[in-house]
Amino acid sequence: MKRLPSVFIIGVKKSGTTTLTKYLDLHQQIAMAFKAQIMNNLPLGNVLHKYHMMMPYAEPAQVVVASFPGYYGRTRHKFFKLLPFMPKNPKVIVILRDPVARAVSDYLHITLMHKPSTSSNRSEWYREGNILRSTFEETVLTHNGKVNDTLDIIRLGIYSEGLQDFINAVSRKNILILSGDYFSKNPLPTLRKVEKFLELKSFYKEDYFQYNEEKGFYCAAVPSRPDVSCMSEQKGRTHPNISNFVLTKLRDFYRSYNLRLGKEFELSPAEFEWTQQ
Ligand SMILES: Nc1ncnc2c1ncn2[C@@H]1O[C@H](COP(=O)(O)OS(=O)(=O)O)[C@@H](OP(=O)(O)O)[C@H]1O
């Protein structure tokens, strides 16, 4: 049957969400709804119905997990309205990456992929695009040399603020914060953390993930799922060198937010190095 999700992966964009959802989809006890969109422009009842229809068929023993790409987007308000209609005690998983690297990754993604000519992503381009300049440095700093915190690519990295509504809506013990930086270097421990959090049987094995020298990332190698292997070319792009001047400005900008997040969630310094800097 199709069931509404009891677990939501809420992002954050460019932190490894696609890889995480694809790897979790390998688990036999997970029925994954990839990037299920919540329709923002419909009455609540219709939104709920459409959302339900987007869910995968799930066995009774499976947990329905929905990746919800709206941690920051306009649909987040609708998400909180829908929450009371979801199964009780929903769980939230969020994967976070050093916000500076995340911003560079997002900038690259928008400039390479979301050209105005591709109508599907036109809105995102225009939201940021009027402001996106030729280099990352020119984009993220204002004329006065301050970090331009009106840009989405900057605001998305203020995790302590972005997560606040979720913290208020879901009980703290039902929120799992994962490190995208750590996950990309070694996926297995992170996947085991998710298994434990969702109370699933142990499925993932060491040899299910093999490091690919050419890509510089792990690729999946699960015998029963040859359809999941390395991520597409759009994941794991080489980042441009960013001047130390701009890196320092960004680190200074994010420092207090990062520290707050690290303290509030008691994040491990080994996995979330950037919360310590
Ligand atoms: N195994 C593996 N293969 C390739 N890439 C990997 C992998 N694990 C994590 N990552 C990191 O995922 C980053 C992209 O994040 P997202 O999937 O969240 O991007 S998106 O928001 O869905 O576009 C991507 O960011 P960039 O390196 O900036 O491209 C990767 O660092």
mmCIF file of C-alpha atoms and ligand atoms in Angstrom:
data_model
loop_
_atom_site.group_PDB
_atom_site.id
_atom_site.type_symbol
_atom_site.label_atom_id
_atom_site.label_comp_id
_atom_site.label_asym_id
_atom_site.label_seq_id
_atom_site.Cartn_x
_atom_site.Cartn_y
_atom_site.Cartn_z
ATOM 1 C CA MET A 1 0.000 0.000 0.000
ATOM 2 C CA LYS A 2 0.975 3.616 -0.347
ATOM 3 C CA ARG A 3 1.518 5.197 3.054
ATOM 4 C CA LEU A 4 2.440 8.682 4.177
ATOM 5 C CA PRO A 5 6.053 8.969 5.347
ATOM 6 C CA SER A 6 7.107 8.729 8.962
ATOM 7 C CA VAL A 7 10.643 9.891 8.185
ATOM 8 C CA PHE A 8 11.711 13.037 6.316
ATOM 9 C CA ILE A 9 15.136 13.830 4.926
ATOM 10 C CA ILE A 10 15.021 17.613 4.838
ATOM 11 C CA GLY A 11 18.323 18.403 3.075
ATOM 12 C CA VAL A 12 20.425 20.397 3.062
ATOM 13 C CA LYS A 13 21.034 21.017 -0.648
ATOM 14 C CA LYS A 14 24.581 20.159 -1.855
ATOM 15 C CA SER A 15 25.431 18.305 1.369
ATOM 16 C CA GLY A 16 25.124 14.768 -0.016
ATOM 17 C CA THR A 17 21.343 14.340 0.084
ATOM 18 C CA THR A 18 21.128 12.493 -3.247
ATOM 19 C CA THR A 19 23.809 9.981 -2.326
ATOM 20 C CA LEU A 20 22.292 9.470 1.126
ATOM 21 C CA THR A 21 18.789 8.823 -0.262
ATOM 22 C CA LYS A 22 20.114 6.475 -2.958
ATOM 23 C CA TYR A 23 22.108 4.483 -0.411
ATOM 24 C CA LEU A 24 19.174 4.353 2.007
ATOM 25 C CA ASP A 25 16.955 3.120 -0.814
ATOM 26 C CA LEU A 26 19.199 0.021 -0.933
ATOM 27 C CA HIS A 27 17.926 -1.023 2.490
ATOM 28 C CA GLN A 28 15.137 -3.588 2.185
ATOM 29 C CA GLN A 29 13.233 -2.090 5.101
ATOM 30 C CA ILE A 30 13.078 1.360 3.521
ATOM 31 C CA ALA A 31 10.560 2.518 0.915
ATOM 32 C CA MET A 32 12.003 5.763 -0.412
ATOM 33 C CA ALA A 33 10.007 8.641 -1.886
ATOM 34 C CA PHE A 34 12.644 10.598 -3.810
ATOM 35 C CA LYS A 35 12.212 14.378 -3.855
ATOM 36 C CA ALA A 36 8.440 14.204 -3.281
ATOM 37 C CA GLN A 37 7.263 17.756 -3.846
ATOM 38 C CA ILE A 38 4.691 19.337 -1.579
ATOM 39 C CA MET A 39 2.399 21.410 -3.816
ATOM 40 C CA ASN A 40 2.351 24.861 -2.331
ATOM 41 C CA ASN A 41 -0.452 26.372 -4.387
ATOM 42 C CA LEU A 42 -3.304 23.954 -3.548
ATOM 43 C CA PRO A 43 -5.704 23.702 -0.585
ATOM 44 C CA LEU A 44 -4.371 21.518 2.216
ATOM 45 C CA GLY A 45 -6.644 18.514 1.529
ATOM 46 C CA ASN A 46 -5.550 18.371 -2.106
ATOM 47 C CA VAL A 47 -1.907 18.775 -1.149
ATOM 48 C CA LEU A 48 -2.183 15.848 1.227
ATOM 49 C CA HIS A 49 -3.895 13.700 -1.406
ATOM 50 C CA LYS A 50 -1.289 14.526 -4.074
ATOM 51 C CA TYR A 51 1.514 13.932 -1.601
ATOM 52 C CA HIS A 52 0.063 10.554 -0.679
ATOM 53 C CA MET A 53 -0.093 9.618 -4.371
ATOM 54 C CA MET A 54 3.617 10.430 -4.755
ATOM 55 C CA MET A 55 4.552 7.854 -2.128
ATOM 56 C CA PRO A 56 6.012 4.493 -3.160
ATOM 57 C CA TYR A 57 4.189 1.211 -2.500
ATOM 58 C CA ALA A 58 5.489 -0.093 0.805
ATOM 59 C CA GLU A 59 5.406 -3.478 2.524
ATOM 60 C CA PRO A 60 3.970 -3.440 6.074
ATOM 61 C CA ALA A 61 7.464 -3.999 7.506
ATOM 62 C CA GLN A 62 8.963 -1.099 5.576
ATOM 63 C CA VAL A 63 9.506 2.440 6.801
ATOM 64 C CA VAL A 64 8.406 5.119 4.330
ATOM 65 C CA VAL A 65 11.097 7.768 4.023
ATOM 66 C CA ALA A 66 10.511 10.938 2.016
ATOM 67 C CA SER A 67 13.238 13.217 0.880
ATOM 68 C CA PHE A 68 11.775 16.674 1.264
ATOM 69 C CA PRO A 69 13.840 19.242 -0.591
ATOM 70 C CA GLY A 70 12.271 22.131 1.282
ATOM 71 C CA TYR A 71 14.368 22.852 4.351
ATOM 72 C CA TYR A 72 14.631 26.377 3.081
ATOM 73 C CA GLY A 73 12.147 26.691 0.229
ATOM 74 C CA ARG A 74 8.672 28.191 0.128
ATOM 75 C CA THR A 75 7.017 24.816 0.749
ATOM 76 C CA ARG A 76 8.364 24.546 4.288
ATOM 77 C CA HIS A 77 5.295 26.319 5.705
ATOM 78 C CA LYS A 78 3.031 23.840 3.952
ATOM 79 C CA PHE A 79 5.188 21.057 5.360
ATOM 80 C CA PHE A 80 4.448 22.160 8.930
ATOM 81 C CA LYS A 81 0.738 22.353 8.132
ATOM 82 C CA LEU A 82 0.864 18.789 6.793
ATOM 83 C CA LEU A 83 2.814 17.424 9.716
ATOM 84 C CA PRO A 84 -0.223 16.817 12.021
ATOM 85 C CA PHE A 85 -1.678 14.555 9.300
ATOM 86 C CA MET A 86 1.475 12.435 9.039
ATOM 87 C CA PRO A 87 2.109 9.304 11.113
ATOM 88 C CA LYS A 88 2.695 10.112 14.811
ATOM 89 C CA ASN A 89 6.176 11.010 16.061
ATOM 90 C CA PRO A 90 7.764 11.713 12.679
ATOM 91 C CA LYS A 91 11.541 11.502 12.420
ATOM 92 C CA VAL A 92 13.708 14.032 10.647
ATOM 93 C CA ILE A 93 17.142 13.401 9.151
ATOM 94 C CA VAL A 94 19.307 16.267 8.025
ATOM 95 C CA ILE A 95 22.709 16.042 6.419
ATOM 96 C CA LEU A 96 24.908 19.128 6.714
ATOM 97 C CA ARG A 97 28.172 20.124 5.118
ATOM 98 C CA ASP A 98 30.702 22.816 5.935
ATOM 99 C CA PRO A 99 28.596 25.844 4.913
ATOM 100 C CA VAL A 100 31.498 27.445 3.025
ATOM 101 C CA ALA A 101 32.028 24.353 0.829
ATOM 102 C CA ARG A 102 28.243 24.078 0.503
ATOM 103 C CA ALA A 103 28.013 27.629 -0.816
ATOM 104 C CA VAL A 104 30.765 27.002 -3.403
ATOM 105 C CA SER A 105 29.039 23.783 -4.471
ATOM 106 C CA ASP A 106 25.676 25.550 -4.763
ATOM 107 C CA TYR A 107 27.207 28.411 -6.759
ATOM 108 C CA LEU A 108 28.818 25.956 -9.190
ATOM 109 C CA HIS A 109 25.573 24.024 -9.504
ATOM 110 C CA ILE A 110 23.458 27.100 -10.223
ATOM 111 C CA THR A 111 25.891 28.619 -12.705
ATOM 112 C CA LEU A 112 26.437 25.344 -14.588
ATOM 113 C CA MET A 113 22.964 23.844 -14.521
ATOM 114 C CA HIS A 114 20.350 26.478 -14.085
ATOM 115 C CA LYS A 115 20.771 28.650 -17.152
ATOM 116 C CA PRO A 116 17.721 30.852 -17.888
ATOM 117 C CA SER A 117 17.118 28.861 -21.068
ATOM 118 C CA THR A 118 16.168 25.754 -19.080
ATOM 119 C CA SER A 119 12.667 26.732 -18.060
ATOM 120 C CA SER A 120 12.306 24.081 -15.348
ATOM 121 C CA ASN A 121 14.785 25.836 -13.112
ATOM 122 C CA ARG A 122 14.197 29.372 -14.247
ATOM 123 C CA SER A 123 12.744 30.543 -10.947
ATOM 124 C CA GLU A 124 15.810 29.527 -8.967
ATOM 125 C CA TRP A 125 18.086 31.183 -11.500
ATOM 126 C CA TYR A 126 16.152 34.414 -11.371
ATOM 127 C CA ARG A 127 15.949 34.409 -7.590
ATOM 128 C CA GLU A 128 19.718 34.216 -7.362
ATOM 129 C CA GLY A 129 20.603 34.902 -10.957
ATOM 130 C CA ASN A 130 20.136 38.640 -11.038
ATOM 131 C CA ILE A 131 22.768 38.760 -8.374
ATOM 132 C CA LEU A 132 25.095 35.945 -9.454
ATOM 133 C CA ARG A 133 28.239 37.516 -10.853
ATOM 134 C CA SER A 134 31.089 36.120 -12.863
ATOM 135 C CA THR A 135 33.051 34.702 -9.941
ATOM 136 C CA PHE A 136 32.124 33.229 -6.596
ATOM 137 C CA GLU A 137 34.079 35.976 -4.859
ATOM 138 C CA GLU A 138 32.190 38.783 -6.642
ATOM 139 C CA THR A 139 28.912 37.057 -5.889
ATOM 140 C CA VAL A 140 29.200 36.477 -2.178
ATOM 141 C CA LEU A 141 30.683 39.836 -1.184
ATOM 142 C CA THR A 142 28.839 43.146 -1.410
ATOM 143 C CA HIS A 143 30.529 46.307 -2.690
ATOM 144 C CA ASN A 144 31.492 47.079 0.915
ATOM 145 C CA GLY A 145 33.309 43.765 1.214
ATOM 146 C CA LYS A 146 30.697 42.221 3.529
ATOM 147 C CA VAL A 147 29.220 38.759 3.053
ATOM 148 C CA ASN A 148 25.963 39.184 1.130
ATOM 149 C CA ASP A 149 23.580 37.463 3.509
ATOM 150 C CA THR A 150 20.563 38.215 1.336
ATOM 151 C CA LEU A 151 21.622 35.461 -1.078
ATOM 152 C CA ASP A 152 20.087 32.004 -0.753
ATOM 153 C CA ILE A 153 23.475 30.371 -1.311
ATOM 154 C CA ILE A 154 24.660 32.093 1.875
ATOM 155 C CA ARG A 155 21.457 31.858 3.921
ATOM 156 C CA LEU A 156 21.083 28.118 3.356
ATOM 157 C CA GLY A 157 24.290 27.575 5.337
ATOM 158 C CA ILE A 158 22.934 29.262 8.487
ATOM 159 C CA TYR A 159 21.843 25.898 9.785
ATOM 160 C CA SER A 160 21.117 26.910 13.375
ATOM 161 C CA GLU A 161 18.409 29.266 12.056
ATOM 162 C CA GLY A 162 17.141 27.088 9.204
ATOM 163 C CA LEU A 163 16.574 24.128 11.510
ATOM 164 C CA GLN A 164 14.792 26.045 14.246
ATOM 165 C CA ASP A 165 11.235 25.450 12.969
ATOM 166 C CA PHE A 166 11.941 21.730 12.647
ATOM 167 C CA ILE A 167 13.359 21.637 16.168
ATOM 168 C CA ASN A 168 10.158 23.281 17.410
ATOM 169 C CA ALA A 169 7.892 20.912 15.478
ATOM 170 C CA VAL A 170 9.603 17.563 16.082
ATOM 171 C CA SER A 171 10.860 16.158 19.350
ATOM 172 C CA ARG A 172 14.635 16.567 19.657
ATOM 173 C CA LYS A 173 15.293 12.848 19.995
ATOM 174 C CA ASN A 174 13.594 12.391 16.627
ATOM 175 C CA ILE A 175 16.084 14.586 14.786
ATOM 176 C CA LEU A 176 19.278 13.053 13.426
ATOM 177 C CA ILE A 177 21.984 15.400 12.191
ATOM 178 C CA LEU A 178 24.538 13.808 9.877
ATOM 179 C CA SER A 179 27.815 15.164 8.575
ATOM 180 C CA GLY A 180 27.950 15.310 4.779
ATOM 181 C CA ASP A 181 31.717 15.908 4.928
ATOM 182 C CA TYR A 182 32.220 12.689 6.902
ATOM 183 C CA PHE A 183 29.647 10.704 4.894
ATOM 184 C CA SER A 184 31.317 11.466 1.562
ATOM 185 C CA LYS A 185 34.691 10.251 2.905
ATOM 186 C CA ASN A 186 33.289 7.103 4.498
ATOM 187 C CA PRO A 187 29.588 6.299 3.973
ATOM 188 C CA LEU A 188 29.262 3.152 6.089
ATOM 189 C CA PRO A 189 29.313 4.606 9.658
ATOM 190 C CA THR A 190 26.714 7.209 8.675
ATOM 191 C CA LEU A 191 24.407 4.590 7.163
ATOM 192 C CA ARG A 192 24.738 2.515 10.323
ATOM 193 C CA LYS A 193 23.762 5.551 12.376
ATOM 194 C CA VAL A 194 20.603 5.861 10.281
ATOM 195 C CA GLU A 195 19.827 2.157 10.739
ATOM 196 C CA LYS A 196 20.050 2.616 14.482
ATOM 197 C CA PHE A 197 18.001 5.812 14.477
ATOM 198 C CA LEU A 198 15.223 4.154 12.442
ATOM 199 C CA GLU A 199 15.509 0.887 14.387
ATOM 200 C CA LEU A 200 16.197 -1.135 11.237
ATOM 201 C CA LYS A 201 17.986 -4.431 10.862
ATOM 202 C CA SER A 202 21.664 -4.170 10.056
ATOM 203 C CA PHE A 203 22.018 -4.356 6.266
ATOM 204 C CA TYR A 204 25.044 -2.362 5.095
ATOM 205 C CA LYS A 205 28.409 -4.095 4.768
ATOM 206 C CA GLU A 206 31.936 -2.813 4.271
ATOM 207 C CA ASP A 207 32.238 -4.227 0.748
ATOM 208 C CA TYR A 208 28.983 -2.587 -0.406
ATOM 209 C CA PHE A 209 30.908 0.671 -0.860
ATOM 210 C CA GLN A 210 34.083 0.922 -2.896
ATOM 211 C CA TYR A 211 36.303 3.914 -3.261
ATOM 212 C CA ASN A 212 36.575 5.049 -6.871
ATOM 213 C CA GLU A 213 39.951 6.755 -7.518
ATOM 214 C CA GLU A 214 38.764 8.465 -10.666
ATOM 215 C CA LYS A 215 35.715 10.049 -9.028
ATOM 216 C CA GLY A 216 37.389 10.627 -5.692
ATOM 217 C CA PHE A 217 34.231 9.286 -4.002
ATOM 218 C CA TYR A 218 32.693 6.009 -2.928
ATOM 219 C CA CYS A 219 30.403 4.108 -5.295
ATOM 220 C CA ALA A 220 27.873 1.502 -4.201
ATOM 221 C CA ALA A 221 28.381 -2.159 -5.100
ATOM 222 C CA VAL A 222 25.393 -4.060 -3.698
ATOM 223 C CA PRO A 223 24.988 -7.332 -5.646
ATOM 224 C CA SER A 224 21.171 -7.202 -5.678
ATOM 225 C CA ARG A 225 21.112 -3.539 -6.813
ATOM 226 C CA PRO A 226 23.418 -3.014 -9.803
ATOM 227 C CA ASP A 227 21.256 0.005 -10.700
ATOM 228 C CA VAL A 228 22.927 2.013 -7.904
ATOM 229 C CA SER A 229 26.639 2.548 -8.433
ATOM 230 C CA CYS A 230 28.542 5.851 -8.746
ATOM 231 C CA MET A 231 26.734 9.174 -8.566
ATOM 232 C CA SER A 232 26.243 11.188 -11.768
ATOM 233 C CA GLU A 233 28.756 13.703 -13.141
ATOM 234 C CA GLN A 234 26.785 16.448 -11.412
ATOM 235 C CA LYS A 235 27.931 15.189 -8.025
ATOM 236 C CA GLY A 236 31.506 15.539 -6.887
ATOM 237 C CA ARG A 237 32.532 18.429 -9.137
ATOM 238 C CA THR A 238 35.994 19.952 -8.735
ATOM 239 C CA HIS A 239 35.595 23.206 -6.850
ATOM 240 C CA PRO A 240 37.466 26.333 -8.007
ATOM 241 C CA ASN A 241 40.198 27.769 -5.792
ATOM 242 C CA ILE A 242 38.697 30.495 -3.642
ATOM 243 C CA SER A 243 40.912 33.317 -2.376
ATOM 244 C CA ASN A 244 41.907 33.126 1.271
ATOM 245 C CA PHE A 245 40.492 36.606 1.743
ATOM 246 C CA VAL A 246 36.971 35.463 0.801
ATOM 247 C CA LEU A 247 37.296 32.159 2.643
ATOM 248 C CA THR A 248 38.202 34.026 5.821
ATOM 249 C CA LYS A 249 35.256 36.394 5.393
ATOM 250 C CA LEU A 250 32.893 33.454 4.996
ATOM 251 C CA ARG A 251 34.356 31.555 7.938
ATOM 252 C CA ASP A 252 34.011 34.657 10.102
ATOM 253 C CA PHE A 253 30.423 35.061 8.933
ATOM 254 C CA TYR A 254 29.388 31.498 9.744
ATOM 255 C CA ARG A 255 31.444 31.016 12.927
ATOM 256 C CA SER A 256 28.873 31.979 15.581
ATOM 257 C CA TYR A 257 26.058 30.086 13.832
ATOM 258 C CA ASN A 258 28.247 26.976 13.510
ATOM 259 C CA LEU A 259 29.331 27.120 17.134
ATOM 260 C CA ARG A 260 25.715 27.457 18.257
ATOM 261 C CA LEU A 261 24.655 24.457 16.185
ATOM 262 C CA GLY A 262 27.566 22.326 17.412
ATOM 263 C CA LYS A 263 26.779 23.113 21.042
ATOM 264 C CA GLU A 264 23.016 22.764 20.766
ATOM 265 C CA PHE A 265 23.222 19.334 19.157
ATOM 266 C CA GLU A 266 26.468 18.198 20.791
ATOM 267 C CA LEU A 267 27.893 17.447 17.359
ATOM 268 C CA SER A 268 31.072 15.411 17.259
ATOM 269 C CA PRO A 269 34.074 17.672 16.519
ATOM 270 C CA ALA A 270 35.651 14.840 14.507
ATOM 271 C CA GLU A 271 32.721 14.712 12.081
ATOM 272 C CA PHE A 272 31.750 18.391 12.174
ATOM 273 C CA GLU A 273 35.173 20.054 12.192
ATOM 274 C CA TRP A 274 33.691 23.305 10.871
ATOM 275 C CA THR A 275 31.628 23.787 14.039
ATOM 276 C CA GLN A 276 34.919 24.232 15.927
ATOM 277 C CA GLN A 277 36.723 26.757 13.711
HETATM 278 N N1 LIG B 1 29.549 9.011 -3.250
HETATM 279 C C1 LIG B 1 29.443 10.273 -3.684
HETATM 280 N N2 LIG B 1 29.591 10.575 -4.995
HETATM 281 C C2 LIG B 1 29.489 11.875 -5.422
HETATM 282 N N3 LIG B 1 29.217 12.918 -4.609
HETATM 283 C C3 LIG B 1 29.054 12.663 -3.300
HETATM 284 C C4 LIG B 1 29.158 11.344 -2.783
HETATM 285 N N4 LIG B 1 28.945 11.388 -1.445
HETATM 286 C C5 LIG B 1 28.738 12.674 -1.135
HETATM 287 N N5 LIG B 1 28.787 13.445 -2.256
HETATM 288 C C6 LIG B 1 28.616 14.890 -2.234
HETATM 289 O O1 LIG B 1 27.295 15.210 -2.622
HETATM 290 C C7 LIG B 1 27.330 16.573 -3.023
HETATM 291 C C8 LIG B 1 26.048 16.939 -3.733
HETATM 292 O O2 LIG B 1 25.062 17.038 -2.730
HETATM 293 P P1 LIG B 1 23.522 16.798 -2.993
HETATM 294 O O3 LIG B 1 23.313 15.435 -3.511
HETATM 295 O O4 LIG B 1 22.838 17.155 -1.735
HETATM 296 O O5 LIG B 1 23.217 17.850 -4.126
HETATM 297 S S1 LIG B 1 21.770 18.278 -4.626
HETATM 298 O O6 LIG B 1 21.295 19.266 -3.669
HETATM 299 O O7 LIG B 1 20.908 17.089 -4.671
HETATM 300 O O8 LIG B 1 22.007 18.866 -5.953
HETATM 301 C C9 LIG B 1 28.581 16.658 -3.879
HETATM 302 O O9 LIG B 1 28.993 17.994 -3.867
HETATM 303 P P2 LIG B 1 30.100 18.571 -4.860
HETATM 304 O O10 LIG B 1 31.364 17.854 -4.517
HETATM 305 O O11 LIG B 1 30.190 20.009 -4.530
HETATM 306 O O12 LIG B 1 29.620 18.303 -6.241
HETATM 307 C C10 LIG B 1 29.528 15.675 -3.186
HETATM 308 O O13 LIG B 1 30.487 16.313 -2.400
#
